[in-house]
GROMACS .gro file of C-alpha atoms in nm:
model
  504
    1MET     CA    1   0.000   0.000   0.000
    2SER     CA    2   0.303   0.222  -0.020
    3ASP     CA    3   0.270   0.315  -0.389
    4GLY     CA    4   0.004   0.394  -0.643
    5PRO     CA    5  -0.346   0.543  -0.630
    6LEU     CA    6  -0.442   0.367  -0.306
    7ALA     CA    7  -0.146   0.522  -0.126
    8GLU     CA    8  -0.247   0.866  -0.254
    9LEU     CA    9  -0.605   0.806  -0.138
   10LEU     CA   10  -0.493   0.697   0.210
   11SER     CA   11  -0.260   0.996   0.245
   12GLU     CA   12  -0.549   1.224   0.146
   13PHE     CA   13  -0.776   1.055   0.403
   14MET     CA   14  -0.527   1.101   0.685
   15SER     CA   15  -0.462   1.468   0.604
   16GLU     CA   16  -0.835   1.544   0.588
   17SER     CA   17  -0.904   1.343   0.906
   18GLU     CA   18  -0.641   1.537   1.102
   19GLU     CA   19  -0.800   1.864   0.990
   20ARG     CA   20  -1.146   1.734   1.080
   21ILE     CA   21  -1.035   1.621   1.428
   22GLY     CA   22  -0.886   1.967   1.485
   23ARG     CA   23  -1.218   2.131   1.398
   24LEU     CA   24  -1.403   1.889   1.625
   25GLU     CA   25  -1.174   1.974   1.915
   26GLN     CA   26  -1.242   2.345   1.877
   27LEU     CA   27  -1.619   2.282   1.861
   28LEU     CA   28  -1.607   2.082   2.184
   29LEU     CA   29  -1.397   2.346   2.360
   30ASP     CA   30  -1.651   2.612   2.259
   31LEU     CA   31  -1.942   2.422   2.419
   32PRO     CA   32  -1.902   2.502   2.794
   33ALA     CA   33  -1.931   2.878   2.741
   34ALA     CA   34  -2.204   2.861   2.473
   35GLY     CA   35  -2.568   2.961   2.518
   36ASP     CA   36  -2.855   2.718   2.453
   37GLN     CA   37  -2.909   2.805   2.087
   38GLN     CA   38  -2.538   2.824   2.008
   39ARG     CA   39  -2.482   2.493   2.191
   40GLU     CA   40  -2.734   2.314   1.971
   41ASN     CA   41  -2.561   2.446   1.660
   42LEU     CA   42  -2.218   2.338   1.789
   43VAL     CA   43  -2.343   1.988   1.873
   44ARG     CA   44  -2.505   1.956   1.531
   45ARG     CA   45  -2.179   2.053   1.360
   46ALA     CA   46  -1.979   1.811   1.577
   47ARG     CA   47  -2.215   1.525   1.486
   48ARG     CA   48  -2.179   1.608   1.118
   49GLU     CA   49  -1.799   1.607   1.138
   50LEU     CA   50  -1.799   1.273   1.325
   51HIS     CA   51  -2.050   1.119   1.083
   52THR     CA   52  -1.833   1.216   0.786
   53LEU     CA   53  -1.520   1.089   0.959
   54LYS     CA   54  -1.693   0.760   1.036
   55GLY     CA   55  -1.803   0.720   0.676
   56ASN     CA   56  -1.461   0.801   0.534
   57ALA     CA   57  -1.292   0.552   0.768
   58GLY     CA   58  -1.541   0.286   0.661
   59MET     CA   59  -1.472   0.346   0.293
   60MET     CA   60  -1.098   0.307   0.361
   61GLY     CA   61  -1.161  -0.022   0.547
   62LEU     CA   62  -1.025   0.121   0.875
   63GLU     CA   63  -1.268  -0.050   1.111
   64SER     CA   64  -1.104   0.057   1.437
   65LEU     CA   65  -1.121   0.428   1.346
   66GLN     CA   66  -1.475   0.378   1.220
   67ARG     CA   67  -1.587   0.222   1.551
   68THR     CA   68  -1.427   0.500   1.755
   69ALA     CA   69  -1.592   0.770   1.544
   70HIS     CA   70  -1.927   0.590   1.572
   71ARG     CA   71  -1.895   0.573   1.953
   72LEU     CA   72  -1.816   0.945   1.972
   73GLU     CA   73  -2.106   1.029   1.742
   74ASP     CA   74  -2.341   0.849   1.983
   75ALA     CA   75  -2.181   1.028   2.278
   76THR     CA   76  -2.280   1.369   2.140
   77ASP     CA   77  -2.630   1.300   2.280
   78GLY     CA   78  -2.487   1.394   2.621
   79LEU     CA   79  -2.374   1.738   2.510
   80THR     CA   80  -2.710   1.914   2.508
   81GLY     CA   81  -2.735   1.999   2.878
   82GLU     CA   82  -2.620   2.320   3.048
   83ARG     CA   83  -2.300   2.148   3.162
   84PRO     CA   84  -2.193   1.940   2.861
   85ALA     CA   85  -1.952   1.658   2.943
   86VAL     CA   86  -1.687   1.726   2.682
   87GLU     CA   87  -1.401   1.540   2.851
   88PRO     CA   88  -1.496   1.189   2.726
   89LEU     CA   89  -1.520   1.317   2.370
   90LEU     CA   90  -1.190   1.502   2.393
   91THR     CA   91  -1.031   1.178   2.513
   92GLY     CA   92  -1.195   1.003   2.217
   93LEU     CA   93  -1.040   1.253   1.977
   94ASP     CA   94  -0.702   1.169   2.126
   95GLU     CA   95  -0.775   0.803   2.046
   96LEU     CA   96  -0.850   0.896   1.686
   97ARG     CA   97  -0.524   1.091   1.661
   98ALA     CA   98  -0.335   0.795   1.805
   99GLY     CA   99  -0.495   0.570   1.544
  100LEU     CA  100  -0.380   0.798   1.264
  101ARG     CA  101  -0.028   0.806   1.410
  102GLU     CA  102  -0.026   0.424   1.415
  103LEU     CA  103  -0.119   0.421   1.047
  104ARG     CA  104   0.174   0.645   0.964
  105GLY     CA  105   0.408   0.448   1.186
  106ALA     CA  106   0.307   0.119   1.023
  107GLY     CA  107   0.465   0.223   0.696
  108GLU     CA  108   0.167   0.388   0.539
  109PRO     CA  109   0.232   0.713   0.352
  110GLY     CA  110   0.378   0.947   0.611
  111ASP     CA  111   0.456   1.243   0.391
  112GLY     CA  112   0.220   1.524   0.484
  113ARG     CA  113   0.053   1.727   0.213
  114PHE     CA  114  -0.083   2.077   0.194
  115ALA     CA  115  -0.317   2.254  -0.042
  116ALA     CA  116  -0.142   2.511  -0.260
  117GLY     CA  117  -0.313   2.768  -0.477
  118GLY     CA  118  -0.608   2.626  -0.672
  119GLY     CA  119  -0.648   2.339  -0.426
  120VAL     CA  120  -0.360   2.128  -0.565
  121ARG     CA  121  -0.202   1.914  -0.292
  122ILE     CA  122   0.177   1.905  -0.287
  123SER     CA  123   0.380   1.661  -0.080
  124TYR     CA  124   0.607   1.821   0.179
  125SER     CA  125   0.899   1.599   0.075
  126ARG     CA  126   0.875   1.728  -0.282
  127LEU     CA  127   0.870   2.085  -0.154
  128ASP     CA  128   1.166   2.019   0.077
  129GLU     CA  129   1.363   1.894  -0.224
  130MET     CA  130   1.289   2.221  -0.403
  131ILE     CA  131   1.407   2.420  -0.101
  132ASP     CA  132   1.729   2.220  -0.082
  133ARG     CA  133   1.797   2.293  -0.448
  134LEU     CA  134   1.728   2.663  -0.397
  135ALA     CA  135   1.968   2.669  -0.104
  136ALA     CA  136   2.235   2.490  -0.308
  137GLN     CA  137   2.201   2.735  -0.595
  138LEU     CA  138   2.297   3.020  -0.361
  139GLN     CA  139   2.653   2.891  -0.360
  140VAL     CA  140   2.661   2.892  -0.742
  141ARG     CA  141   2.508   3.240  -0.753
  142HIS     CA  142   2.773   3.377  -0.517
  143ARG     CA  143   3.050   3.209  -0.717
  144LEU     CA  144   2.923   3.344  -1.048
  145SER     CA  145   2.883   3.695  -0.908
  146ALA     CA  146   3.239   3.688  -0.778
  147ALA     CA  147   3.370   3.557  -1.113
  148ILE     CA  148   3.200   3.839  -1.303
  149GLY     CA  149   3.351   4.092  -1.065
  150GLU     CA  150   3.697   3.944  -1.118
  151GLY     CA  151   3.648   3.947  -1.495
  152ARG     CA  152   3.551   4.313  -1.498
  153ALA     CA  153   3.854   4.399  -1.285
  154ALA     CA  154   4.084   4.199  -1.518
  155ALA     CA  155   3.964   4.389  -1.827
  156ASN     CA  156   4.237   4.640  -1.733
  157GLY     CA  157   4.132   4.918  -1.969
  158ASP     CA  158   4.047   4.693  -2.267
  159ASP     CA  159   3.730   4.861  -2.396
  160ARG     CA  160   3.600   4.553  -2.580
  161GLN     CA  161   3.646   4.329  -2.276
  162ALA     CA  162   3.502   4.594  -2.045
  163THR     CA  163   3.190   4.625  -2.265
  164ALA     CA  164   3.148   4.247  -2.280
  165TRP     CA  165   3.185   4.211  -1.904
  166GLN     CA  166   2.939   4.499  -1.849
  167SER     CA  167   2.679   4.319  -2.066
  168CYS     CA  168   2.746   4.001  -1.871
  169GLN     CA  169   2.695   4.190  -1.544
  170GLU     CA  170   2.362   4.336  -1.661
  171ALA     CA  171   2.236   3.996  -1.775
  172TRP     CA  172   2.342   3.841  -1.446
  173ASN     CA  173   2.168   4.115  -1.246
  174ALA     CA  174   1.841   4.043  -1.429
  175LEU     CA  175   1.877   3.667  -1.380
  176ASP     CA  176   1.965   3.711  -1.012
  177ARG     CA  177   1.649   3.915  -0.955
  178MET     CA  178   1.437   3.645  -1.120
  179LEU     CA  179   1.603   3.373  -0.913
  180GLU     CA  180   1.541   3.580  -0.599
  181ASP     CA  181   1.170   3.615  -0.686
  182LEU     CA  182   1.145   3.241  -0.753
  183GLN     CA  183   1.317   3.167  -0.424
  184GLN     CA  184   1.072   3.384  -0.230
  185GLU     CA  185   0.772   3.222  -0.397
  186VAL     CA  186   0.893   2.871  -0.316
  187LEU     CA  187   0.974   2.968   0.043
  188ALA     CA  188   0.623   3.114   0.075
  189LEU     CA  189   0.477   2.776  -0.026
  190ARG     CA  190   0.639   2.615   0.277
  191MET     CA  191   0.485   2.867   0.516
  192VAL     CA  192   0.186   2.752   0.719
  193PRO     CA  193  -0.045   2.966   0.936
  194VAL     CA  194   0.024   2.980   1.309
  195SER     CA  195  -0.343   2.887   1.358
  196THR     CA  196  -0.234   2.524   1.299
  197ILE     CA  197  -0.054   2.548   1.635
  198LEU     CA  198  -0.298   2.766   1.828
  199GLY     CA  199  -0.583   2.515   1.828
  200GLY     CA  200  -0.361   2.274   2.017
  201MET     CA  201  -0.266   2.547   2.266
  202ARG     CA  202  -0.631   2.596   2.350
  203ARG     CA  203  -0.656   2.227   2.435
  204VAL     CA  204  -0.346   2.254   2.656
  205VAL     CA  205  -0.507   2.540   2.850
  206HIS     CA  206  -0.831   2.345   2.891
  207ASP     CA  207  -0.663   2.028   3.014
  208GLU     CA  208  -0.422   2.198   3.255
  209ALA     CA  209  -0.691   2.425   3.400
  210GLU     CA  210  -0.916   2.123   3.462
  211ARG     CA  211  -0.630   1.936   3.630
  212ALA     CA  212  -0.529   2.233   3.848
  213GLY     CA  213  -0.883   2.341   3.940
  214LYS     CA  214  -0.841   2.685   3.785
  215GLN     CA  215  -1.051   2.903   3.560
  216VAL     CA  216  -0.852   3.009   3.254
  217ARG     CA  217  -0.958   3.163   2.924
  218PHE     CA  218  -0.737   3.119   2.620
  219GLU     CA  219  -0.707   3.397   2.364
  220ALA     CA  220  -0.521   3.399   2.033
  221ARG     CA  221  -0.432   3.681   1.797
  222GLY     CA  222  -0.255   3.677   1.463
  223GLY     CA  223  -0.344   3.323   1.362
  224THR     CA  224  -0.298   3.407   0.994
  225THR     CA  225   0.070   3.485   1.056
  226SER     CA  226   0.277   3.223   0.878
  227VAL     CA  227   0.581   3.026   0.994
  228ASP     CA  228   0.816   2.789   0.814
  229ARG     CA  229   0.667   2.439   0.822
  230THR     CA  230   0.996   2.291   0.941
  231LEU     CA  231   0.963   2.503   1.256
  232ILE     CA  232   0.611   2.386   1.339
  233ASP     CA  233   0.715   2.091   1.555
  234ALA     CA  234   0.970   2.291   1.753
  235ALA     CA  235   0.739   2.592   1.785
  236THR     CA  236   0.455   2.367   1.901
  237ASP     CA  237   0.672   2.207   2.169
  238VAL     CA  238   0.807   2.540   2.294
  239LEU     CA  239   0.469   2.714   2.292
  240GLY     CA  240   0.310   2.414   2.461
  241HIS     CA  241   0.567   2.428   2.740
  242LEU     CA  242   0.525   2.804   2.789
  243VAL     CA  243   0.144   2.794   2.775
  244ARG     CA  244   0.138   2.502   3.021
  245ASN     CA  245   0.362   2.699   3.253
  246SER     CA  246   0.133   2.998   3.232
  247VAL     CA  247  -0.166   2.792   3.344
  248VAL     CA  248   0.002   2.574   3.606
  249HIS     CA  249   0.247   2.821   3.764
  250GLY     CA  250   0.138   3.162   3.639
  251ILE     CA  251  -0.238   3.182   3.678
  252GLU     CA  252  -0.358   3.177   4.039
  253THR     CA  253  -0.651   2.980   4.178
  254PRO     CA  254  -0.989   3.161   4.168
  255ALA     CA  255  -0.976   3.221   4.545
  256ARG     CA  256  -0.629   3.368   4.534
  257ARG     CA  257  -0.719   3.590   4.238
  258ARG     CA  258  -1.022   3.724   4.426
  259ARG     CA  259  -0.803   3.807   4.728
  260ALA     CA  260  -0.570   3.996   4.492
  261GLY     CA  261  -0.861   4.194   4.347
  262LYS     CA  262  -0.855   4.008   4.015
  263PRO     CA  263  -1.142   3.839   3.831
  264PRO     CA  264  -1.155   3.465   3.910
  265THR     CA  265  -1.085   3.370   3.549
  266GLY     CA  266  -0.728   3.419   3.436
  267ILE     CA  267  -0.618   3.486   3.079
  268VAL     CA  268  -0.348   3.317   2.874
  269ARG     CA  269  -0.295   3.475   2.534
  270VAL     CA  270  -0.074   3.391   2.238
  271GLU     CA  271  -0.003   3.670   1.988
  272ALA     CA  272   0.170   3.614   1.655
  273ALA     CA  273   0.311   3.871   1.414
  274VAL     CA  274   0.585   3.918   1.155
  275ARG     CA  275   0.852   4.166   1.258
  276SER     CA  276   1.106   4.237   0.983
  277ASP     CA  277   1.257   3.897   0.896
  278LYS     CA  278   1.127   3.721   1.209
  279VAL     CA  279   0.808   3.556   1.327
  280GLN     CA  280   0.732   3.686   1.675
  281LEU     CA  281   0.525   3.472   1.912
  282ASP     CA  282   0.426   3.615   2.250
  283VAL     CA  283   0.284   3.407   2.535
  284LEU     CA  284   0.124   3.633   2.795
  285ASP     CA  285  -0.063   3.569   3.118
  286ASP     CA  286  -0.220   3.791   3.385
  287GLY     CA  287  -0.106   3.568   3.669
  288ALA     CA  288   0.123   3.609   3.968
  289GLY     CA  289   0.441   3.676   3.772
  290ILE     CA  290   0.780   3.515   3.834
  291ASP     CA  291   0.929   3.555   4.182
  292LEU     CA  292   1.274   3.676   4.076
  293ASP     CA  293   1.388   3.724   4.437
  294ARG     CA  294   1.329   3.355   4.512
  295LEU     CA  295   1.498   3.261   4.187
  296ARG     CA  296   1.804   3.473   4.271
  297ALA     CA  297   1.816   3.320   4.619
  298ALA     CA  298   1.810   2.972   4.464
  299ALA     CA  299   2.091   3.077   4.228
  300GLU     CA  300   2.303   3.211   4.514
  301GLN     CA  301   2.258   2.888   4.711
  302ARG     CA  302   2.406   2.700   4.416
  303GLY     CA  303   2.686   2.951   4.368
  304ILE     CA  304   2.545   3.078   4.038
  305LYS     CA  305   2.627   3.439   3.956
  306VAL     CA  306   2.380   3.617   3.728
  307PRO     CA  307   2.362   3.995   3.666
  308GLU     CA  308   2.082   4.169   3.857
  309ASP     CA  309   1.879   4.260   3.547
  310ASP     CA  310   1.939   3.933   3.355
  311VAL     CA  311   1.597   3.766   3.379
  312GLU     CA  312   1.674   3.520   3.100
  313GLY     CA  313   2.000   3.416   3.264
  314LEU     CA  314   1.812   3.326   3.581
  315LEU     CA  315   1.514   3.158   3.425
  316PHE     CA  316   1.693   2.952   3.161
  317HIS     CA  317   1.984   2.833   3.373
  318ALA     CA  318   1.999   2.453   3.360
  319GLY     CA  319   1.827   2.293   3.659
  320LEU     CA  320   1.765   2.619   3.846
  321SER     CA  321   1.425   2.621   4.014
  322THR     CA  322   1.241   2.748   4.320
  323ARG     CA  323   1.013   2.444   4.324
  324VAL     CA  324   1.053   2.178   4.589
  325GLY     CA  325   0.872   1.897   4.411
  326ALA     CA  326   0.766   1.793   4.064
  327ASP     CA  327   0.426   1.752   3.904
  328LEU     CA  328   0.275   1.631   3.578
  329SER     CA  329   0.339   1.964   3.409
  330ALA     CA  330   0.670   2.139   3.353
  331GLY     CA  331   0.728   2.420   3.605
  332ARG     CA  332   0.888   2.756   3.559
  333GLY     CA  333   1.257   2.695   3.610
  334VAL     CA  334   1.217   2.320   3.546
  335GLY     CA  335   1.324   2.230   3.196
  336MET     CA  336   1.335   2.590   3.076
  337ASP     CA  337   1.695   2.537   2.965
  338VAL     CA  338   1.556   2.271   2.730
  339VAL     CA  339   1.317   2.531   2.589
  340LEU     CA  340   1.607   2.768   2.528
  341ASP     CA  341   1.807   2.493   2.358
  342ALA     CA  342   1.514   2.413   2.127
  343VAL     CA  343   1.477   2.780   2.034
  344ARG     CA  344   1.848   2.814   1.960
  345ARG     CA  345   1.847   2.506   1.737
  346CYS     CA  346   1.585   2.683   1.526
  347GLY     CA  347   1.802   2.993   1.500
  348GLY     CA  348   1.562   3.187   1.722
  349THR     CA  349   1.573   3.385   2.046
  350ILE     CA  350   1.354   3.409   2.354
  351GLU     CA  351   1.316   3.687   2.609
  352VAL     CA  352   1.112   3.734   2.926
  353ALA     CA  353   0.935   4.027   3.089
  354THR     CA  354   0.759   3.976   3.423
  355ARG     CA  355   0.598   4.179   3.698
  356LYS     CA  356   0.509   4.029   4.029
  357GLY     CA  357   0.135   4.010   4.080
  358VAL     CA  358   0.061   4.137   3.727
  359GLY     CA  359   0.180   3.868   3.485
  360THR     CA  360   0.451   3.743   3.252
  361ARG     CA  361   0.533   3.765   2.883
  362PHE     CA  362   0.759   3.526   2.695
  363ARG     CA  363   0.862   3.656   2.352
  364LEU     CA  364   0.977   3.397   2.102
  365SER     CA  365   1.141   3.515   1.777
  366LEU     CA  366   1.196   3.264   1.497
  367PRO     CA  367   1.346   3.311   1.149
  368LEU     CA  368   1.107   3.322   0.854
  369SER     CA  369   1.312   3.049   0.686
  370VAL     CA  370   1.543   2.791   0.841
  371SER     CA  371   1.704   2.699   0.507
  372ILE     CA  372   1.809   3.039   0.377
  373ALA     CA  373   1.909   3.343   0.582
  374ARG     CA  374   2.060   3.687   0.533
  375ALA     CA  375   2.389   3.725   0.713
  376MET     CA  376   2.694   3.947   0.752
  377LEU     CA  377   3.040   3.794   0.730
  378LEU     CA  378   3.269   3.889   1.018
  379ALA     CA  379   3.647   3.850   0.979
  380ALA     CA  380   3.873   3.792   1.279
  381ASP     CA  381   4.236   3.678   1.264
  382GLY     CA  382   4.206   3.544   0.909
  383ARG     CA  383   3.884   3.352   0.975
  384GLU     CA  384   3.532   3.441   0.870
  385TYR     CA  385   3.206   3.381   1.056
  386ALA     CA  386   2.846   3.436   0.943
  387LEU     CA  387   2.608   3.631   1.170
  388PRO     CA  388   2.234   3.661   1.090
  389VAL     CA  389   2.148   4.025   1.021
  390SER     CA  390   1.839   3.994   1.243
  391ALA     CA  391   2.069   3.999   1.547
  392ILE     CA  392   2.266   4.310   1.440
  393LEU     CA  393   2.172   4.655   1.568
  394GLU     CA  394   2.465   4.859   1.439
  395THR     CA  395   2.824   4.839   1.318
  396LEU     CA  396   3.079   5.100   1.422
  397ARG     CA  397   3.455   5.147   1.423
  398LEU     CA  398   3.636   5.050   1.742
  399PRO     CA  399   3.754   5.375   1.906
  400SER     CA  400   4.129   5.414   1.932
  401GLY     CA  401   4.293   5.438   2.270
  402GLY     CA  402   4.401   5.090   2.366
  403GLN     CA  403   4.224   4.777   2.475
  404ARG     CA  404   3.895   4.803   2.660
  405GLN     CA  405   3.622   4.575   2.788
  406ALA     CA  406   3.322   4.803   2.727
  407LEU     CA  407   3.199   5.108   2.539
  408GLU     CA  408   2.926   5.359   2.600
  409TRP     CA  409   2.663   5.307   2.330
  410ARG     CA  410   2.337   5.505   2.311
  411GLY     CA  411   2.357   5.586   2.679
  412ARG     CA  412   2.419   5.225   2.782
  413GLU     CA  413   2.727   5.027   2.871
  414LEU     CA  414   2.812   4.788   2.589
  415PRO     CA  415   3.031   4.494   2.698
  416LEU     CA  416   3.280   4.393   2.428
  417LEU     CA  417   3.352   4.036   2.321
  418ASP     CA  418   3.654   3.987   2.097
  419LEU     CA  419   3.565   3.719   1.842
  420GLY     CA  420   3.927   3.604   1.818
  421ARG     CA  421   3.952   3.546   2.192
  422CYS     CA  422   3.613   3.377   2.181
  423PHE     CA  423   3.738   3.113   1.937
  424GLY     CA  424   4.098   3.088   2.049
  425THR     CA  425   4.273   3.266   1.761
  426ARG     CA  426   4.427   3.535   1.984
  427THR     CA  427   4.504   3.584   2.354
  428GLU     CA  428   4.453   3.959   2.388
  429ALA     CA  429   4.178   4.193   2.273
  430ARG     CA  430   4.256   4.362   1.941
  431PRO     CA  431   4.338   4.733   1.966
  432GLU     CA  432   4.163   4.832   1.642
  433GLY     CA  433   3.886   4.707   1.416
  434PHE     CA  434   3.508   4.721   1.417
  435VAL     CA  435   3.235   4.663   1.674
  436VAL     CA  436   2.920   4.478   1.567
  437VAL     CA  437   2.644   4.549   1.819
  438ILE     CA  438   2.416   4.247   1.869
  439SER     CA  439   2.117   4.185   2.093
  440ALA     CA  440   1.926   3.886   2.227
  441GLY     CA  441   1.646   3.956   2.470
  442SER     CA  442   1.763   4.218   2.719
  443ARG     CA  443   2.132   4.146   2.662
  444LEU     CA  444   2.372   4.345   2.443
  445ARG     CA  445   2.723   4.264   2.328
  446GLY     CA  446   2.970   4.433   2.098
  447LEU     CA  447   3.157   4.179   1.884
  448VAL     CA  448   3.506   4.310   1.807
  449VAL     CA  449   3.630   4.199   1.463
  450ASP     CA  450   3.880   4.300   1.197
  451ALA     CA  451   3.630   4.361   0.916
  452THR     CA  452   3.275   4.296   0.796
  453ARG     CA  453   3.124   4.234   0.454
  454GLY     CA  454   2.778   4.168   0.316
  455PRO     CA  455   2.496   4.124   0.375
  456LEU     CA  456   2.445   3.815   0.161
  457GLU     CA  457   2.212   3.518   0.159
  458ILE     CA  458   2.348   3.191   0.293
  459MET     CA  459   2.219   2.836   0.311
  460VAL     CA  460   2.191   2.719   0.671
  461LYS     CA  461   2.327   2.377   0.759
  462GLY     CA  462   2.355   2.194   1.089
  463LEU     CA  463   2.676   2.103   1.266
  464ASP     CA  464   2.834   1.760   1.267
  465ASP     CA  465   2.869   1.571   1.594
  466LEU     CA  466   3.221   1.702   1.658
  467LEU     CA  467   3.105   2.065   1.663
  468HIS     CA  468   2.757   2.018   1.810
  469GLY     CA  469   2.721   2.214   2.131
  470LEU     CA  470   3.015   2.446   2.059
  471PRO     CA  471   2.931   2.766   2.255
  472GLY     CA  472   2.841   3.060   2.036
  473VAL     CA  473   2.784   2.853   1.720
  474GLY     CA  474   2.444   2.768   1.574
  475GLY     CA  475   2.523   2.613   1.235
  476SER     CA  476   2.742   2.629   0.929
  477THR     CA  477   2.729   2.741   0.568
  478VAL     CA  478   2.933   2.709   0.248
  479LEU     CA  479   3.047   3.024   0.069
  480GLY     CA  480   3.072   3.067  -0.305
  481ASP     CA  481   3.442   2.980  -0.305
  482GLY     CA  482   3.372   2.650  -0.130
  483ARG     CA  483   3.489   2.757   0.217
  484VAL     CA  484   3.287   2.636   0.515
  485VAL     CA  485   3.221   2.901   0.780
  486LEU     CA  486   3.044   2.883   1.115
  487ILE     CA  487   2.713   3.059   1.172
  488LEU     CA  488   2.716   3.245   1.503
  489ASP     CA  489   2.442   3.211   1.765
  490ALA     CA  490   2.368   3.563   1.890
  491GLN     CA  491   2.180   3.453   2.202
  492ALA     CA  492   2.465   3.225   2.310
  493LEU     CA  493   2.724   3.496   2.242
  494THR     CA  494   2.541   3.757   2.449
  495ALA     CA  495   2.537   3.511   2.741
  496LEU     CA  496   2.918   3.481   2.742
  497GLU     CA  497   3.127   3.689   2.976
  498PRO     CA  498   3.315   3.956   2.775
  499THR     CA  499   3.653   3.835   2.905
  500VAL     CA  500   3.581   3.461   2.868
  501GLY     CA  501   3.648   3.264   2.549
  502ALA     CA  502   3.389   3.024   2.415
  503ALA     CA  503   3.626   2.764   2.279
  504ALA     CA  504   3.993   2.684   2.277
   0.00000   0.00000   0.00000
């Protein structure tokens, strides 16, 4: 069943069933707050979705899924009262999802599909192949551009050669623009709306609030904002962890909220938007906020030194927590270093803002594309490194006057980090060069380098096992001349002490 029309039909069934189960889940979650007339409409729609799902499963010969859908369809009779019992049906939807996962895991077609313009369904693997080819062509484009530049320089006053090279340059400029447009269109095809994640976050809020005996309302904004499909799994895991934290350890119990003068129902909200070349995802709650004093006390007990205003350094430090015990849900300070690691692997950043008694905001920034990125090349001691332009605030010349550890920049102290000392190519800070100002969350650093060039587009590749986990490095790329350079991780670099090297 792995090839041919039947495989296509089964893949189509599974994709449609997953979408249908998602709609069913949202209908069930809407029921508790619905009025009588609206409730009847929601129940009617849920029955229709289940009836169609049951019929489709029967036509595919999937008896187990058919029986589960039939049982859930019968169970909708208990949803008409003022307090509809949605929990059994939500559990049943989880059973249906598990059944679909088993189908994929048993060797059935596992390549997801999405509807492109005009309703044509394209396999994700086919699209990924196109992206890989686009990324690979960047290297050829850079090489050709450099070759044309060298040819024009070698003309050396020969008018005929100069004219020919000028025509070649103009033709290349036109072709490069067309390739750039094609690249953007293909990258746009791999973007999926954030709404595909947000439905699951609403279920997380519902389940955790029920378990903790709290009243929590979930809100979502910006669901049409798109994110690279390859980031969906990581973004879902990170958002799920942060949303779960907001419910379990952010939002107070109804009684405690009343004593604090708050309404008994807390709010957890996810907001999505595109900011420049990033997708920004905010998780906000109106709960108790993070007790930074307790967190600092816990850090001091373990001998951990973190700057007074470095919230991220406290919260994301491995194993640091104010909690005495564990529970079924991840707690603030428990596993948050894993969240940070997941964000960094995606080439993203995360920052925190909190106010005791008022609430907390986690801001997650992810790249629009994980395959292709715009970067500056930084040169230090004969080596080059690529730095995503999204992390760069400004580039300025290093003031003369000897070695220093910090500069005053826009009214703030800017700690300096010499890139050569960071990667073991020199022992002392360089006396002259350039400062590249980078930011990640509330942290700033000035990277001291010999020179910069770019920006240019690069293809992003992972690191092999020997380099995985190297501080300050998030990936690698291949330049047009075939040289491999490291892609710098801005968030990791801003966490380094200015006088401490990242690697020997």
